[in-house]
Coordinates of C-alpha atoms and ligand atoms in Angstrom, one line a residue:
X1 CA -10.9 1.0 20.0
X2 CA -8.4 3.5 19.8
X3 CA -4.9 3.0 18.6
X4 CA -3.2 3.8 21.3
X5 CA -5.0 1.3 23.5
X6 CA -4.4 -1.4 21.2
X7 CA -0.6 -1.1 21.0
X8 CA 1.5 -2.5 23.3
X9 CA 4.5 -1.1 22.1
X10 CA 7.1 1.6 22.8
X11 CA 9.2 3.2 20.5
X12 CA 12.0 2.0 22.9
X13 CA 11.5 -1.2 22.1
X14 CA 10.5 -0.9 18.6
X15 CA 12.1 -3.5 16.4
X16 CA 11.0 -1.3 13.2
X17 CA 12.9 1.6 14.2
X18 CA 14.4 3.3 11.0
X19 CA 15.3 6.7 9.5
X20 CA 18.8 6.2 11.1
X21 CA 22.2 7.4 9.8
X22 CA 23.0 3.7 8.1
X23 CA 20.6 1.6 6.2
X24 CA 20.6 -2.1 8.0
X25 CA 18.9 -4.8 7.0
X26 CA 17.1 -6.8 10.1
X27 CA 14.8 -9.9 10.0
X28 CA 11.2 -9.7 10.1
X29 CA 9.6 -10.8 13.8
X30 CA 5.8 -10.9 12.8
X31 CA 4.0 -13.2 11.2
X32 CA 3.1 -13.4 7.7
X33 CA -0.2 -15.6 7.8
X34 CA -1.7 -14.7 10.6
X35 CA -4.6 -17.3 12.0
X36 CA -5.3 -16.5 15.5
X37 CA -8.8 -17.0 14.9
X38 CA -11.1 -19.0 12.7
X39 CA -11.6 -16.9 9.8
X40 CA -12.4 -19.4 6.9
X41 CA -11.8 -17.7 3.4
X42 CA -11.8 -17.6 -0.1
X43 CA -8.3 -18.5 -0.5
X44 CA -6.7 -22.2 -1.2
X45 CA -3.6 -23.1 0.9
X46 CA -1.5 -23.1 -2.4
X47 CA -3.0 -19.5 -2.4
X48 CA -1.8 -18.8 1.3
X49 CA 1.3 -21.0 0.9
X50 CA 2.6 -18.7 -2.2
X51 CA 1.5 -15.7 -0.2
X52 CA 3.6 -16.5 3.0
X53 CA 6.3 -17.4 0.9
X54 CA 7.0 -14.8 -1.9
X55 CA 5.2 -11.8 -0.1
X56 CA 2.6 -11.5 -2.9
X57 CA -0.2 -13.1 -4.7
X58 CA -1.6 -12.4 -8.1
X59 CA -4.9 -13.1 -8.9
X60 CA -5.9 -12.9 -12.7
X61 CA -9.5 -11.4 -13.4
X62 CA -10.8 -11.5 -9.7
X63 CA -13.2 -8.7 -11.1
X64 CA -14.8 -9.2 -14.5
X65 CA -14.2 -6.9 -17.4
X66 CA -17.7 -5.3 -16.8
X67 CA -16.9 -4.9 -13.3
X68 CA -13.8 -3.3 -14.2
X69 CA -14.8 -0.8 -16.9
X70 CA -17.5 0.4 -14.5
X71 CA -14.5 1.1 -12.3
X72 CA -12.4 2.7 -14.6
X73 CA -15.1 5.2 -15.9
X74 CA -15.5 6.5 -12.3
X75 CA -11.8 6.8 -11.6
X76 CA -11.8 8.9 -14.8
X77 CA -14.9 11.1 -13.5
X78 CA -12.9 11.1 -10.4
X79 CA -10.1 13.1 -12.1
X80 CA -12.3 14.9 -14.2
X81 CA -13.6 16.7 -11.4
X82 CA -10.9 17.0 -9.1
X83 CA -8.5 19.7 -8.1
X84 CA -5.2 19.3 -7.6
X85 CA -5.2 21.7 -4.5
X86 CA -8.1 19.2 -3.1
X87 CA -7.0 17.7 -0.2
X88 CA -6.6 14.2 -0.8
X89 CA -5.6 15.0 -4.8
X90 CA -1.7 14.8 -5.6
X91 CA -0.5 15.8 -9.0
X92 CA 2.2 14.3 -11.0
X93 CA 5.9 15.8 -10.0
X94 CA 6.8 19.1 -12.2
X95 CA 2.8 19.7 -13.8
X96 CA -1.2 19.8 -12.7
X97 CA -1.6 16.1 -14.0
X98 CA -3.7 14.0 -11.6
X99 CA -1.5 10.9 -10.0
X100 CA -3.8 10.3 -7.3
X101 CA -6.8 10.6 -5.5
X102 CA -7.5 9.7 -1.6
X103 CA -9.9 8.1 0.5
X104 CA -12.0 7.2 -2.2
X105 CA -13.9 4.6 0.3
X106 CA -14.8 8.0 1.3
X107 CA -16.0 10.0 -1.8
X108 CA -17.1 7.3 -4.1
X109 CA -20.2 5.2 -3.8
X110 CA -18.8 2.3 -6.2
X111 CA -15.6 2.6 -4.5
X112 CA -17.0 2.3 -1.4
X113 CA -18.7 -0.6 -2.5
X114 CA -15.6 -2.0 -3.8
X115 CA -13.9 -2.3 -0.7
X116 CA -16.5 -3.9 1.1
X117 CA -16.2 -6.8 -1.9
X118 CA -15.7 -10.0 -0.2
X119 CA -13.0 -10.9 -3.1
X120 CA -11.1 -8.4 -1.2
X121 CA -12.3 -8.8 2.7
X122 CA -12.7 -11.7 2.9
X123 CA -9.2 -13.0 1.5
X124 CA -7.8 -9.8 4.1
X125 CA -9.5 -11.3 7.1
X126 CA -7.9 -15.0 6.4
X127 CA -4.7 -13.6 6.1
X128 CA -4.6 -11.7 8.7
X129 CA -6.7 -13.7 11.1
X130 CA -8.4 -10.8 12.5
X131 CA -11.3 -8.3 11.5
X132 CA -9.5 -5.5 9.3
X133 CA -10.0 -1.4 8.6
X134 CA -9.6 0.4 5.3
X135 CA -5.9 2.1 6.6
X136 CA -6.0 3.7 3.1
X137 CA -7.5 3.8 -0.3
X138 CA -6.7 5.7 -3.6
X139 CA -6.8 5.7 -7.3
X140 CA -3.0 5.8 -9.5
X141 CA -3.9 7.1 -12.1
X142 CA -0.4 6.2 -14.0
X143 CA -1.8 8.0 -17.2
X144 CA -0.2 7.6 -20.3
X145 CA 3.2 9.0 -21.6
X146 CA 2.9 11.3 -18.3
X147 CA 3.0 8.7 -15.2
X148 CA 5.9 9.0 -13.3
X149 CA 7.6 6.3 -11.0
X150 CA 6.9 5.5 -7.7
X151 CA 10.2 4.4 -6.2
X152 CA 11.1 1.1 -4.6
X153 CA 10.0 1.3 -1.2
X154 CA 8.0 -0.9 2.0
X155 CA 4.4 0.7 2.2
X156 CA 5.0 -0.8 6.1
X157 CA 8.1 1.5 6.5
X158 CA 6.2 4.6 6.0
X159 CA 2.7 3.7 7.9
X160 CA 4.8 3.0 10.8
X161 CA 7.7 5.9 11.3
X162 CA 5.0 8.7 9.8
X163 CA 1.7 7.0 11.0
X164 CA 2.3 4.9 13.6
X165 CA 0.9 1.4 12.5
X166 CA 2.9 -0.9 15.3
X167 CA 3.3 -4.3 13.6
X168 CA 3.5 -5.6 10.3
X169 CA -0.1 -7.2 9.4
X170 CA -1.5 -5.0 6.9
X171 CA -2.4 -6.2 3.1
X172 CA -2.2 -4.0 0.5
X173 CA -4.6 -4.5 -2.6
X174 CA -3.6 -3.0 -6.3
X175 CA -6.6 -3.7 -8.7
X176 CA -6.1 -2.9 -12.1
X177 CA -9.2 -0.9 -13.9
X178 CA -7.0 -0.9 -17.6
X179 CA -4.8 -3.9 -18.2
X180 CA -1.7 -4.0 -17.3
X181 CA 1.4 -4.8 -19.5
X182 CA 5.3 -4.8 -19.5
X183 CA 4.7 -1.6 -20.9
X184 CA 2.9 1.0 -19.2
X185 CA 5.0 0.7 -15.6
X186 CA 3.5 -2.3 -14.1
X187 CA 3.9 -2.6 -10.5
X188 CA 7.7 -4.6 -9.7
X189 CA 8.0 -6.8 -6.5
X190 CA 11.0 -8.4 -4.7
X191 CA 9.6 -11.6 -3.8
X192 CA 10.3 -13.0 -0.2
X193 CA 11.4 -9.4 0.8
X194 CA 8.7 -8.8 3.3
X195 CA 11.2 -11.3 5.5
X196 CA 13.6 -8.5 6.2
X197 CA 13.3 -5.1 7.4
X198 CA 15.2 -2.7 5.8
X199 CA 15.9 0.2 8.4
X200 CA 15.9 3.5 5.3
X201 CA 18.9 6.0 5.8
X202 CA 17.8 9.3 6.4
X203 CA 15.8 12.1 8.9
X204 CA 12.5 12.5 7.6
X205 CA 11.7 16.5 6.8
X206 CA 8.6 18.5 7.7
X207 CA 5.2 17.7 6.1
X208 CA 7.4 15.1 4.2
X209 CA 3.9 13.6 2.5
X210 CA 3.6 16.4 0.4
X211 CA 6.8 15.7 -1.3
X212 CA 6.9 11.9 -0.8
X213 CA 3.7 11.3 -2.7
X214 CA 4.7 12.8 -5.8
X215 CA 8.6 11.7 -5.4
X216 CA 9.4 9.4 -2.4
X217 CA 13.1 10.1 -1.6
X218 CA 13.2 9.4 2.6
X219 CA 11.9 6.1 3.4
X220 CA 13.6 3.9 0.7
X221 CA 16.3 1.7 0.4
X222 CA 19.9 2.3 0.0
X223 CA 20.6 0.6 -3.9
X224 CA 23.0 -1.7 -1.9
X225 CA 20.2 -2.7 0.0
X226 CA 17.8 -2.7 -3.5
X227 CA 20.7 -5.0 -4.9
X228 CA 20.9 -7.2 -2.3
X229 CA 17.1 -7.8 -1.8
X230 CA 16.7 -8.7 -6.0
X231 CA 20.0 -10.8 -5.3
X232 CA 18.4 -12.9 -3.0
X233 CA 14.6 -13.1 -4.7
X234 CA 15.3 -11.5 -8.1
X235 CA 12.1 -9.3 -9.2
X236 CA 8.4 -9.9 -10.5
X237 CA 6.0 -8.1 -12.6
X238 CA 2.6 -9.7 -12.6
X239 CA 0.7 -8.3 -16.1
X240 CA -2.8 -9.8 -16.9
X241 CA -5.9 -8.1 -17.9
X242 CA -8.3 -5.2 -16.4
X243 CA -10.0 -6.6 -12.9
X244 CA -6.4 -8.9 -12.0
X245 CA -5.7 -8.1 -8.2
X246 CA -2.1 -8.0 -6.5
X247 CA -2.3 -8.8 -3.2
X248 CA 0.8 -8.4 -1.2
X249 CA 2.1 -7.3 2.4
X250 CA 2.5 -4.5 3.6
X251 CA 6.4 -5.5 3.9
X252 CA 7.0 -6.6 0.6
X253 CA 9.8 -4.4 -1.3
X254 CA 7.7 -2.7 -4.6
X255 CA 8.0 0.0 -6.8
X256 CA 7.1 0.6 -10.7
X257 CA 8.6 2.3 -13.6
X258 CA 7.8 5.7 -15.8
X259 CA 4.7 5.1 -18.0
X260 CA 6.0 5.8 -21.7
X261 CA 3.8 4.2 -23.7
X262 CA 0.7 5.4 -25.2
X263 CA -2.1 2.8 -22.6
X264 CA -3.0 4.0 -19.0
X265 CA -2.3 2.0 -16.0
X266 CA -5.0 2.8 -13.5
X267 CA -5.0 0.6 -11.0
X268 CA -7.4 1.1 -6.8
X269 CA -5.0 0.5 -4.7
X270 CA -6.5 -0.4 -1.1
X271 CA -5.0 -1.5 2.1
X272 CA -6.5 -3.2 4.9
X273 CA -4.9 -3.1 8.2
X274 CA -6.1 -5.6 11.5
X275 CA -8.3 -3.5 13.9
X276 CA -5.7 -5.0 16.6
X277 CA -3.0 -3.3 14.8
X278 CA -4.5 0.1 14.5
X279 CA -2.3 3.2 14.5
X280 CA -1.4 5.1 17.2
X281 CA 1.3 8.0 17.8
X282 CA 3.8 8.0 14.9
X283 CA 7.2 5.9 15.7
X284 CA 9.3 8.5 14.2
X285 CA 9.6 11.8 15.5
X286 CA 7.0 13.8 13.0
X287 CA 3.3 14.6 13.9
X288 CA 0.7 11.8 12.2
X289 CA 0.2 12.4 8.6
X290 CA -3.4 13.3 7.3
X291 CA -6.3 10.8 7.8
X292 CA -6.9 11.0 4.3
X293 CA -3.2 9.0 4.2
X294 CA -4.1 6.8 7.4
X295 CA -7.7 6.5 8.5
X296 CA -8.0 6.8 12.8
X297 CA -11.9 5.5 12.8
X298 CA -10.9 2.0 12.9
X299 CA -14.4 0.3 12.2
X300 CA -14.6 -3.2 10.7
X301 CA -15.0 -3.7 7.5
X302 CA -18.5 -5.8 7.0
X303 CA -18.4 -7.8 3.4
X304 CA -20.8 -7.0 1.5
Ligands
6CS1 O1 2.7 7.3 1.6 C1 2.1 6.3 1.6 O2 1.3 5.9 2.4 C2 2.5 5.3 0.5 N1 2.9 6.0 -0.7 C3 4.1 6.1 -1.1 C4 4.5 6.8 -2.3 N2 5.1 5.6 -0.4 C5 4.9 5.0 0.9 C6 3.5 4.3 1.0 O3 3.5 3.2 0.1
FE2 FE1 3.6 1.3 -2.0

């Protein structure tokens, strides 16, 4: 399938429009749970209950510590090796430090394996009631003392004005390889913000992925429309040891703090999308983005 047969939509009719002159704030018309088919799965409906009502769920040592470790050393080897004029390689703002590293469903055997898990397919599939893609996958490295923030912002936003991903029924996955604490810029979510649409002031520039990933600054919110958002579901940091799991949607307000202290928070961070909602043209008025940002072979994920 490609993903211009599969959408029906037009950007004249686009509810998600954004990258206008004035933030707004507009309500969600997708679904959150979405069960058009049988898809039985690993989650409880407390599970898919807290899910569909905060935007998020956090799932404490879905991978063991083994499981974990062996993840972390080949992140590590992963930026051992890599070079930070590799496509798919993105270095921390202002130095050569590695922040993150692409497709690694692509250049990693474990990490291939990884996201074929069922802990991770399987619990995509229910929630999104459809066979799913890997849209994207990387390693952030968030290394100590050096890891810079990654500004609030709707991962949904961005796939859909810069890559053309037409409705919101995505999940995105971030697994932590080291543990994470209050301390080393754990990842902060607005729950029940994947209910609104924030429509992000602003044009967005030329090749704006090779700026955005290092320092996002078109394609997030307004801070009246930040303060609103925490107003209304106040903010959560879910901390728990190496191999805990956030799932949350691809909607959901998120963004993390500067690591200062002295522990690593390296964390695969991998996002499944519903083959029915591939990507097709962009909805904002810039060429796609990379694949290495937004895969285009839309194959279904088989858990293994
Ligand atoms: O560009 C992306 O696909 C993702 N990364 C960032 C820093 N912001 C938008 C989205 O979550
Ligand atoms: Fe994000």
């Amino acid at each position: 399938m490609t993903g211009t047969q599969s959408s029906t939509l037009h950007k004249t009719e686009d509810p998600y429009f954004s990258r206008v002159d004035e933030w707004e704030a507009t309500p969600r018309v997708d679904p959150i749970i979405w069960q058009e088919t049988s898809h039985t799965g690993p989650w409880s409906g407390a599970d898919l209950s807290a899910y569909q009502q905060d935007g998020f769920l956090f799932k404490r040592q879905l991978f063991d510590a083994d499981e974990a470790a062996a993840m972390l050393t080949e992140a590590d080897r992963l930026a051992k090796v890599a070079n930070p004029h590799d496509e798919g390689v993105v270095a921390e703002p202002g130095s050569r430090i590695v922040r993150s590293i692409f497709r690694l469903h692509r250049i990693s055997d474990l990490f291939q394996q990884i996201c074929r898990d069922p802990r991770l397919v399987n619990a995509a599939r229910q929630i999104l009631g459809s066979e799913v893609y890997i849209h994207q996958s990387r390693i952030n490295y968030k290394p100590a003392f050096d890891g810079k923030e990654f500004f609030w912002h709707s991962d949904f936003e961005t796939w859909h004005v810069e890559d053309g991903m037409p409705r919101m029924r995505a999940v995105s996955i971030s697994l932590s390889l080291t543990e994470t604490n209050p301390f080393n810029g754990p990842l902060i979510v607005v729950p029940g913000s994947h209910q609104m649409f924030i429509r992000c002031a602003g044009q967005t520039p030329e090749n704006h992925f090779e700026k955005s990933l290092r320092k996002q600054e078109y394609g997030v919110p307004s801070r009246d429309a930040m303060t609103m958002l925490v107003d209304q579901g106040g903010m959560a940091a879910p901390t728990g040891p190496a191999g805990s799991a956030l799932f949350f949607e691809c909607n959901t307000m998120h963004g993390s703090a500067s690591n200062i202290s002295p522990f690593p928070r390296t964390n695969l961070f991998v996002v499944f999308n519903s083959v029915p909602n591939a990507v097709c043209e962009p909805f904002g008025d810039q060429p796609p983005r990379p694949e290495y940002l937004a895969e285009r072979e839309f194959d279904a994920v088989t858990p293994t």
